[in-house]
């Protein structure tokens, strides 16, 4: 796959530079690190997100009002450095502490935990929520071992709203962790993305093959099978998703149908149509639906379906206004 | 390329059904035709847009406050039928008339013109602006023969703001036509999209080849050449774009870097970085930049650069608030 880049090693940095030309009025780039904060930081708990580059608009595009206050970015598919996380946190912290949100991957856990220790020495309080929504990556008894995929969006949304309301760090942590615990996703891969450094595909699949449950970096899923009609595919995915979650009849959910890169909005709408019908058949109430490509892996083909199980507290935070360059509510 | 669809012939209809599950609170589907209007229609000039499906989020995603009031959709890459355009117009018209905006393609011109005649017989006034921003499709002396690509976004934005301000049909037409006349785009194709009906690619390009100026349906461009570094590619495109427009030193522009489908936001930011620098070097003032994938052709690889040359009147309309499922200002 052809890529519109200059030098492979400068991709992450040039991505941020290009972003800043468009959003310099609302965002601030930190010196010397691949980190960005809001310009209008407030006297409240700071929400700091981060992860590898290459999944745009996550995480870069989710800094804004009612969302994250800062983002620490790594190279493509690589965790941000502890130093980057530390610098972003110090810039975003108003003295009320930092809530970290990132996908549950070993490299991110290592580097964010190291940053937490470094920040403690500088008297910056923090709490951490690791997003673990991918039901295909571990059984329901080990929910905390699951990987984070598009569910990041809901978790960031809830945290941003809670922080904006002036809640304490512990309060923001509690409600964000609850949102994380009640967020469930399942994905399907149709075709690989390309690693910009090497030009290599992230995995291989035959022309008529798809993989249910595959992770966004090509991590193994549940089953390789033949491509099938959209409705049948959605039915299969929804069965697994509902089996591996605590969502059932009478519950109320917010739904995100997320494209992984090359899968078109047209196809995502066709998926969403079936998701809505399945939920209706199961007696699960749809509170809200969002169809977009927020968490991508380059031009990977495929999509994921995410459910956030709502209660009254989460619903209020879910509905609060939020706006960033690539998200609005 | 694998597609997540059911029956090829029902793609356009199921796309709209899936859209409506997500946006039923704000949008209304018309019976029997592939057309949608806002629910909260106002007593003002109606802006009606349309074109073939398959370019999502255009046109479907641009119905909303400060944007379009209704959209008429055809099958994939096919103009909407005159009947669809007529029904959408009658639903959207408050008695103050309809401004049509669509890309300048033969099929669309034919069907919209037929709808205009049918509406005249029912005493619905209308005016038409055909978007003609693609500088690669005709020389500057024949601006009105140029095809419409991502420039649709700016033209719809200006029209929507003018209509929302309560201007008359003639006034909305005048300022929208001015915006159209001052909108210039150039695209580059890296790889084809797939026609959902047939599974066939929209064109062919060698693995190391790109085509400067190619249209969004694979219409011939200016030159096939080898893939090159992003900065060099942008320099080439900006040269052609500025040569074929009336934008020059001291002018003020709003910029849209638009992805065609599979080209990632990461790459679009790298493109935007260079576009900003070239404009700075040329003494052209950047008023605003937007980096997104609004006008796509399935999973086509490539991007376009659009400039809207601003004056005070256009700037005010450009800045007016607007919100739809896939656009906000």
XYZ file of C-alpha atoms in Angstrom:
658
model
C 0.000 0.000 0.000
C 1.342 3.411 -0.979
C 1.788 5.864 1.881
C 1.903 9.653 1.655
C 4.828 10.219 4.003
C 8.311 11.701 3.975
C 10.874 9.834 6.109
C 9.352 6.835 7.938
C 11.043 7.752 11.220
C 9.527 11.253 11.266
C 5.919 10.165 10.681
C 4.686 10.627 14.269
C 6.292 14.039 14.644
C 5.111 15.345 11.255
C 1.597 14.093 11.993
C 1.519 16.276 15.105
C 3.011 19.233 13.234
C 0.321 18.937 10.572
C -2.356 18.695 13.263
C -1.038 21.827 14.945
C -1.243 23.909 11.743
C -4.975 23.187 11.748
C -5.656 23.487 15.488
C -3.176 26.032 16.816
C -5.976 28.240 18.175
C -7.289 25.562 20.521
C -4.303 23.286 21.141
C -0.738 23.628 22.346
C 2.229 21.447 21.352
C 4.763 20.838 24.118
C 8.407 21.436 23.338
C 10.678 18.433 22.741
C 8.035 15.731 23.240
C 5.154 14.368 21.138
C 2.547 15.778 23.463
C -0.337 18.214 23.162
C -2.656 19.924 25.644
C -5.742 22.087 25.409
C -4.953 25.785 25.460
C -7.868 26.630 27.773
C -6.908 24.333 30.646
C -9.195 24.669 33.641
C -8.870 24.352 37.403
C -10.060 20.750 37.524
C -8.842 17.166 37.375
C -6.778 16.715 34.215
C -7.634 13.820 31.909
C -4.509 12.623 30.090
C -4.767 10.017 27.360
C -2.214 8.408 25.108
C -0.888 5.514 23.131
C 0.855 4.734 19.888
C 0.412 6.886 16.801
C -1.154 5.357 13.729
C -4.689 4.971 15.119
C -5.867 8.494 14.250
C -8.092 10.212 15.149
C -7.428 8.360 18.422
C -5.699 9.588 20.541
C -4.594 12.892 19.034
C -8.088 14.017 18.025
C -9.749 13.608 21.448
C -8.224 16.551 23.276
C -10.898 19.173 23.809
C -13.668 20.491 26.004
C -15.422 17.730 27.925
C -12.848 15.199 26.725
C -9.103 14.919 27.381
C -6.869 17.783 28.499
C -3.668 16.316 27.156
C -2.348 13.513 24.985
C 1.009 11.711 25.028
C 1.873 10.022 21.758
C 4.378 7.343 20.871
C 5.779 6.408 17.511
C 3.543 4.346 15.238
C 2.037 1.451 17.250
C 4.517 2.160 20.098
C 3.750 3.424 23.605
C 4.608 7.047 24.442
C 7.786 7.407 26.503
C 7.498 7.918 30.280
C 9.083 11.333 29.782
C 6.409 12.363 27.264
C 3.649 11.229 29.620
C 5.302 13.085 32.496
C 5.658 16.338 30.544
C 2.077 16.256 29.284
C 0.795 15.535 32.797
C 2.721 18.405 34.352
C 1.465 20.769 31.664
C -2.162 19.640 32.077
C -2.292 19.348 35.889
C -3.909 22.255 37.723
C -2.978 20.792 41.113
C -6.085 18.612 41.299
C -4.400 15.524 39.901
C -4.367 13.546 36.686
C -6.549 10.698 35.484
C -4.760 8.535 32.927
C -6.751 6.643 30.300
C -5.133 4.332 27.797
C -5.666 1.000 26.124
C -4.544 -2.059 28.076
C -1.341 -3.035 26.230
C 1.897 -4.151 27.913
C 4.045 -1.319 26.541
C 1.563 1.364 27.527
C 1.094 -0.115 31.016
C 4.862 -0.159 31.557
C 5.474 3.408 30.416
C 2.429 4.996 32.049
C 3.246 3.219 35.346
C 6.790 4.543 35.155
C 5.431 8.040 34.555
C 3.125 7.672 37.564
C 6.135 6.945 39.772
C 8.082 9.876 38.384
C 5.101 12.189 38.912
C 4.667 11.019 42.515
C 8.151 12.320 43.236
C 7.006 15.684 41.912
C 3.814 15.576 44.014
C 1.452 15.115 41.062
C -1.378 12.788 42.119
C -2.745 10.401 39.552
C -5.115 7.496 39.065
C -5.260 5.161 36.083
C -8.027 3.534 34.038
C -6.858 0.940 31.521
C -9.449 0.457 28.805
C -10.227 -3.257 28.412
C -13.260 -3.541 26.156
C -12.226 -6.200 23.608
C -14.219 -9.295 24.574
C -12.270 -11.457 22.110
C -8.996 -10.967 23.960
C -9.806 -12.630 27.313
C -12.802 -14.348 28.937
C -15.298 -12.367 30.995
C -13.793 -13.627 34.296
C -10.584 -11.833 33.361
C -12.172 -8.613 32.076
C -9.194 -6.563 33.323
C -6.859 -8.535 31.020
C -8.758 -7.564 27.900
C -7.211 -5.218 25.344
C -8.539 -1.738 24.693
C -9.990 -0.889 21.283
C -12.729 1.585 20.272
C -14.164 1.536 23.809
C -11.535 4.183 24.578
C -13.965 6.697 23.108
C -16.717 6.068 25.654
C -14.291 5.946 28.570
C -12.638 9.222 27.565
C -16.070 10.812 27.079
C -17.267 9.850 30.567
C -14.017 10.901 32.248
C -13.950 14.235 30.438
C -17.522 15.021 31.483
C -16.882 14.012 35.099
C -13.749 16.153 35.304
C -15.508 19.110 33.666
C -18.171 18.946 36.414
C -15.505 19.618 39.027
C -15.453 16.170 40.629
C -12.406 15.124 42.678
C -9.726 12.820 41.295
C -11.123 9.852 43.222
C -14.644 10.606 42.024
C -13.556 10.973 38.397
C -11.605 7.737 38.722
C -14.551 5.824 40.223
C -17.076 6.741 37.569
C -14.573 6.309 34.736
C -13.603 2.855 36.000
C -17.295 1.980 36.145
C -17.714 3.108 32.535
C -14.686 1.029 31.575
C -16.109 -2.029 33.383
C -19.363 -1.635 31.463
C -17.836 -1.156 28.007
C -17.668 -4.167 25.694
C -16.446 -4.407 22.115
C -15.897 -6.992 19.437
C -14.098 -6.495 16.142
C -13.646 -8.211 12.829
C -10.698 -7.885 10.445
C -11.128 -7.949 6.660
C -7.728 -6.785 5.458
C -4.505 -5.502 6.995
C -3.196 -1.994 7.459
C 0.339 -1.066 6.467
C 3.088 -0.316 8.953
C 4.437 3.012 7.670
C 8.030 2.294 8.756
C 8.400 -0.947 6.856
C 5.616 -0.873 4.281
C 4.652 -4.344 5.567
C 1.047 -5.422 6.212
C 0.051 -5.887 9.866
C -1.136 -9.460 9.096
C -2.240 -11.619 6.164
C -5.695 -12.913 5.283
C -6.798 -14.754 2.140
C -8.960 -12.898 -0.391
C -12.149 -14.530 0.859
C -11.213 -14.746 4.540
C -12.010 -12.618 7.580
C -11.018 -12.982 11.239
C -13.587 -12.533 13.988
C -12.225 -10.896 17.106
C -8.851 -9.936 15.685
C -7.138 -7.107 17.593
C -6.351 -3.745 16.052
C -2.662 -4.603 15.684
C -3.447 -8.008 14.197
C -3.533 -9.839 17.535
C -5.167 -13.280 17.088
C -8.941 -13.395 17.323
C -11.484 -16.139 17.843
C -11.951 -17.612 14.383
C -10.964 -17.287 10.744
C -13.899 -17.811 8.449
C -15.138 -16.988 4.941
C -16.494 -13.530 4.167
C -20.275 -13.525 4.623
C -23.231 -11.181 4.186
C -23.239 -8.164 6.480
C -26.325 -9.223 8.443
C -24.977 -12.724 9.121
C -21.623 -11.314 10.161
C -23.242 -8.850 12.554
C -25.408 -11.627 14.010
C -22.295 -13.717 14.734
C -20.473 -10.803 16.311
C -23.457 -9.708 18.399
C -23.891 -13.252 19.742
C -20.300 -13.304 20.984
C -20.471 -9.735 22.266
C -23.623 -10.298 24.292
C -22.399 -13.663 25.607
C -19.181 -12.106 26.810
C -20.735 -9.075 28.495
C -23.216 -8.353 31.258
C -25.628 -6.623 28.865
C -29.055 -8.223 28.621
C -32.780 -7.700 28.218
C -34.052 -4.458 29.695
C -30.614 -2.836 29.788
C -29.916 0.483 28.114
C -26.825 0.946 25.946
C -24.962 3.494 23.902
C -23.615 1.935 20.706
C -20.520 2.752 18.689
C -19.961 1.149 15.296
C -16.321 1.957 14.578
C -14.514 1.562 11.265
C -10.907 0.384 11.362
C -9.702 2.449 8.397
C -10.642 1.338 4.897
C -14.133 0.105 5.698
C -16.464 2.778 4.393
C -19.105 4.718 6.265
C -21.584 3.165 3.816
C -20.685 -0.304 5.112
C -20.707 0.905 8.724
C -24.271 2.163 8.258
C -25.277 -1.238 6.864
C -23.684 -2.813 9.957
C -25.418 -0.312 12.235
C -28.784 -1.161 10.686
C -28.390 -4.783 11.742
C -26.922 -3.972 15.160
C -30.014 -1.860 15.907
C -32.330 -4.663 14.848
C -30.510 -7.323 16.882
C -30.612 -5.150 19.998
C -34.316 -4.522 19.450
C -34.966 -8.269 19.114
C -33.091 -8.952 22.347
C -35.046 -6.323 24.269
C -31.985 -4.143 24.827
C -32.796 -0.418 24.660
C -30.666 1.750 22.428
C -30.085 5.126 24.056
C -27.680 6.456 21.432
C -25.788 5.262 18.339
C -22.611 6.651 16.837
C -21.187 5.452 13.527
C -17.686 6.662 12.788
C -14.030 5.702 12.347
C -12.454 6.868 15.611
C -10.019 4.052 16.383
C -8.259 2.937 13.223
C -5.143 0.996 12.280
C -4.016 2.722 9.148
C -6.069 1.453 6.173
C -7.076 -1.774 7.915
C -10.388 -3.190 6.687
C -12.956 -4.171 9.290
C -14.985 -2.710 12.101
C -15.908 -3.111 15.738
C -19.140 -2.861 17.691
C -19.008 -1.335 21.180
C -21.698 -1.246 23.846
C -21.599 0.998 26.893
C -24.140 -0.183 29.451
C -25.682 2.920 30.960
C -27.113 3.836 34.327
C -28.416 7.267 35.379
C -25.010 8.537 36.469
C -23.318 7.443 33.246
C -26.185 8.742 31.128
C -25.796 12.271 32.452
C -22.055 12.239 31.733
C -22.607 10.575 28.346
C -24.936 13.416 27.331
C -22.757 16.306 28.522
C -21.489 18.484 25.710
C -18.027 17.713 24.388
C -16.056 18.944 21.439
C -12.663 18.218 19.973
C -11.375 18.298 16.404
C -12.693 14.772 15.747
C -15.503 14.273 18.245
C -18.588 16.188 19.273
C -21.546 15.588 21.530
C -11.565 -5.758 -1.726
C -14.044 -7.356 0.662
C -17.206 -5.383 1.289
C -19.492 -5.629 4.299
C -22.797 -5.584 2.447
C -25.860 -7.741 1.918
C -27.347 -7.643 -1.599
C -25.437 -5.253 -3.910
C -28.640 -3.716 -5.249
C -29.867 -2.750 -1.760
C -26.674 -0.975 -0.655
C -27.960 2.598 -1.054
C -31.229 1.900 0.718
C -29.655 -0.041 3.609
C -27.061 2.710 4.051
C -29.864 5.204 4.627
C -31.700 2.811 6.947
C -28.564 2.367 9.029
C -28.064 6.131 9.111
C -31.621 6.641 10.299
C -31.224 4.245 13.253
C -28.456 6.541 14.497
C -30.049 9.904 13.642
C -33.800 9.420 13.932
C -34.074 12.209 16.514
C -32.764 14.877 14.170
C -33.506 13.531 10.686
C -36.504 12.293 8.769
C -36.525 9.686 5.994
C -39.057 10.307 3.220
C -41.312 7.456 2.230
C -40.592 5.582 -1.013
C -37.512 7.605 -2.059
C -33.871 7.705 -0.930
C -34.227 11.158 0.553
C -33.811 12.689 3.997
C -34.635 16.079 5.524
C -33.935 17.785 8.837
C -36.742 17.337 11.340
C -36.572 20.935 12.542
C -37.140 22.616 9.182
C -37.387 26.384 9.425
C -39.226 29.142 7.573
C -36.332 29.980 5.270
C -34.818 29.123 1.902
C -34.269 25.350 1.758
C -30.831 24.066 0.764
C -31.138 20.717 -1.004
C -28.057 18.718 -1.897
C -27.560 15.385 -3.560
C -25.637 13.013 -5.723
C -24.663 9.396 -5.951
C -24.231 7.236 -2.882
C -20.826 5.767 -2.149
C -19.064 9.045 -1.284
C -20.074 9.087 2.394
C -20.174 11.166 4.503
C -21.047 13.334 1.466
C -23.913 13.931 0.804
C -25.902 12.066 3.439
C -23.927 13.413 6.407
C -24.310 17.129 5.585
C -27.963 17.642 6.468
C -28.165 19.693 9.630
C -28.322 23.131 11.188
C -26.466 25.732 9.137
C -25.922 23.202 6.347
C -28.400 21.415 4.053
C -32.096 20.930 4.805
C -32.521 17.886 2.609
C -30.560 15.369 0.584
C -31.558 13.341 -2.488
C -29.462 10.226 -3.001
C -28.942 7.993 -5.987
C -27.590 4.481 -6.127
C -23.843 4.065 -5.808
C -22.111 6.579 -8.135
C -25.462 7.310 -9.852
C -27.463 10.537 -9.810
C -30.624 10.683 -7.687
C -33.816 10.332 -9.729
C -35.797 13.484 -10.615
C -38.630 12.108 -8.514
C -36.395 11.770 -5.453
C -35.125 15.336 -5.896
C -38.686 16.578 -6.321
C -39.972 14.809 -3.191
C -37.082 16.038 -1.039
C -37.558 19.587 -2.327
C -41.270 19.628 -1.583
C -40.621 18.268 1.908
C -37.883 20.826 2.619
C -39.481 23.906 1.007
C -41.159 26.342 3.389
C -42.487 28.435 0.503
C -39.301 30.511 0.245
C -37.779 28.362 -2.474
C -35.015 25.818 -2.848
C -31.313 26.215 -3.582
C -29.853 23.098 -5.185
C -26.182 22.274 -4.720
C -24.543 19.302 -6.376
C -21.345 18.316 -8.109
C -21.119 19.169 -11.799
C -21.605 15.749 -13.429
C -23.746 15.076 -16.509
C -26.148 12.672 -14.789
C -26.739 14.980 -11.849
C -27.235 18.012 -14.116
C -29.809 16.119 -16.184
C -31.832 14.842 -13.239
C -31.725 18.006 -11.147
C -32.730 20.097 -14.184
C -35.644 17.764 -14.782
C -36.666 18.118 -11.131
C -36.468 21.910 -11.445
C -38.967 21.783 -14.317
C -41.298 19.481 -12.428
C -41.126 21.748 -9.364
C -41.898 24.845 -11.450
C -45.198 23.258 -12.374
C -45.924 22.921 -8.664
C -44.900 26.546 -7.995
C -41.722 25.679 -6.092
C -39.045 28.255 -6.954
C -35.482 27.094 -7.196
C -31.979 28.154 -8.146
C -28.997 25.905 -8.788
C -25.297 26.008 -7.966
C -23.196 23.313 -9.606
C -19.975 22.778 -7.720
C -17.011 22.941 -10.108
C -13.859 23.025 -8.002
C -11.628 20.390 -9.629
C -8.956 22.377 -11.484
C -7.636 19.247 -13.193
C -10.874 18.680 -15.092
C -10.974 21.811 -17.269
C -8.849 24.952 -17.795
C -9.498 28.107 -15.795
C -11.267 29.760 -18.778
C -13.911 27.052 -18.558
C -14.289 27.015 -14.765
C -17.983 26.173 -15.058
C -17.110 22.920 -16.889
C -15.021 21.637 -14.014
C -16.192 18.667 -11.966
C -17.190 18.959 -8.328
C -15.153 17.171 -5.673
C -14.482 18.054 -1.997
C -15.281 21.718 -2.669
C -18.920 20.708 -2.163
C -18.247 21.043 1.557
C -17.389 24.748 1.433
C -20.229 25.548 -0.947
C -22.803 23.739 1.215
C -21.401 25.456 4.327
C -21.753 28.938 2.822
C -25.237 28.275 1.440
C -26.440 26.804 4.721
C -25.228 29.816 6.676
C -26.756 32.281 4.203
C -30.118 30.514 4.291
C -30.056 30.307 8.101
C -29.620 34.099 8.219
C -32.964 34.504 6.470
C -31.670 35.756 3.109
C -33.901 35.494 0.048
C -33.476 32.754 -2.557
C -31.721 35.140 -4.936
C -29.409 36.363 -2.183
C -28.560 32.832 -1.059
C -27.920 31.882 -4.674
C -25.659 34.902 -5.319
C -23.354 34.351 -2.374
C -23.270 30.579 -2.866
C -22.369 30.985 -6.531
C -19.595 33.375 -5.466
C -18.290 30.775 -3.001
C -18.424 28.169 -5.763
C -16.541 30.457 -8.163
C -13.820 30.948 -5.546
C -13.391 27.295 -4.599
C -10.522 25.366 -6.179
C -9.389 21.800 -5.603
C -6.837 19.360 -6.900
C -6.665 15.668 -6.120
C -4.269 12.774 -6.453
C -5.146 9.084 -6.717
C -3.001 6.366 -5.149
C -5.253 3.325 -5.406
C -8.788 2.542 -6.544
C -11.988 2.103 -4.590
C -14.256 -0.857 -5.207
C -17.649 -0.604 -6.890
C -19.912 -2.445 -4.432
C -22.220 -3.789 -7.163
C -19.531 -5.503 -9.175
C -16.597 -5.825 -6.792
C -14.495 -4.224 -9.551
C -11.893 -1.489 -8.899
C -12.774 2.009 -10.159
C -9.459 2.142 -12.114
C -6.026 0.524 -12.154
C -2.662 1.945 -11.170
C 0.680 0.147 -10.899
C 2.106 -0.523 -7.428
C 4.500 2.425 -7.624
C 2.275 4.740 -9.655
C -0.024 7.642 -8.738
C -2.191 9.920 -10.890
C -2.209 13.658 -10.331
C -5.581 15.269 -10.866
C -7.570 12.070 -11.225
C -11.300 12.511 -10.546
C -13.094 10.813 -7.692
C -14.691 8.257 -10.022
C -11.393 7.575 -11.760
C -11.829 10.264 -14.434
C -8.496 10.909 -16.195
C -6.183 13.416 -14.534
C -3.157 15.406 -15.659
C -0.288 12.969 -15.277
C 0.666 9.496 -14.112
C 3.930 9.483 -12.230
C 5.893 7.477 -9.667
C 4.980 7.699 -5.991
C 7.097 10.379 -4.319
C 7.701 11.856 -0.862
C 4.735 13.671 0.647
C 6.353 17.118 0.567
C 7.337 16.822 -3.109
C 3.878 15.587 -4.008
C 2.209 18.464 -2.188
C 4.564 20.951 -3.874
C 3.560 19.603 -7.309
C -0.135 19.725 -6.491
C 0.028 23.196 -4.975
C 1.832 24.521 -8.060
C -0.963 23.298 -10.303
C -3.665 24.408 -7.910
C -2.363 27.946 -7.596
C -1.677 28.231 -11.346
C -5.223 27.197 -12.141
C -6.942 29.481 -9.625
C -7.192 33.174 -8.888
C -5.600 32.773 -5.452
C -2.386 34.682 -4.945
C -0.190 36.656 -2.581
C -2.116 38.590 0.045
C -5.283 36.555 -0.385
C -6.946 34.813 2.509
C -8.097 31.206 2.205
C -9.833 28.449 4.083
C -8.154 25.098 3.404
C -9.607 21.605 3.309
C -7.320 18.592 3.055
C -9.725 15.782 2.184
C -8.983 12.065 2.262
C -10.557 9.921 -0.456
C -11.130 6.852 1.718
C -8.162 4.650 2.612
C -5.623 7.439 3.035
C -5.178 7.849 6.774
C -5.647 10.958 8.868
C -1.961 10.553 9.777
C -1.026 11.010 6.119
C -3.509 13.861 5.714
C -1.849 15.714 8.607
C 1.546 15.225 6.946
C 0.027 16.690 3.767
C -1.546 19.542 5.710
C 1.827 20.405 7.264
C 3.284 20.983 3.820
C 0.214 22.778 2.454
C 0.465 25.257 5.340
C 4.159 25.857 4.646
C 3.672 26.339 0.906
C 0.888 28.854 1.484
C 3.074 30.693 3.983
C 5.945 30.838 1.478
C 3.618 32.223 -1.195
C 2.294 34.953 1.113
C -1.219 33.494 1.123
C -2.926 33.860 4.499
C -4.499 30.787 6.035
C -7.727 31.719 7.795
C -8.774 28.167 8.671
C -7.708 24.572 7.975
C -9.806 21.429 8.106
C -8.343 17.942 7.719
C -10.905 15.208 7.247
C -12.373 12.620 4.883
C -15.638 14.217 3.801
C -15.804 13.326 0.100
C -14.674 9.760 -0.427
C -14.958 7.098 -3.109
C -15.208 3.928 -1.122
C -11.718 2.845 0.019
C -9.931 4.843 -2.704
C -6.401 5.925 -1.733
C -5.459 9.547 -2.261
C -6.472 13.008 -1.189
C -7.427 16.444 -2.430
C -6.519 19.975 -1.417
C -9.252 22.633 -1.584
C -8.914 26.396 -1.232
C -11.844 28.727 -0.656
C -10.784 32.310 -1.323
C -12.456 34.436 1.310
C -13.771 37.973 1.450
C -15.582 39.605 4.389
C -19.006 38.362 3.324
C -17.822 34.776 2.853
C -15.807 34.862 6.066
C -18.855 35.672 8.164
C -20.810 32.808 6.582
C -17.805 30.477 6.834
C -17.614 31.117 10.591
C -21.328 30.707 11.355
C -22.096 27.709 13.520
C -23.133 24.542 11.714
C -23.681 21.010 12.852
C -24.623 17.766 11.195
C -23.737 14.160 11.980
C -20.435 14.465 10.094
C -19.585 18.170 10.128
C -19.355 20.855 12.729
C -18.240 24.473 12.846
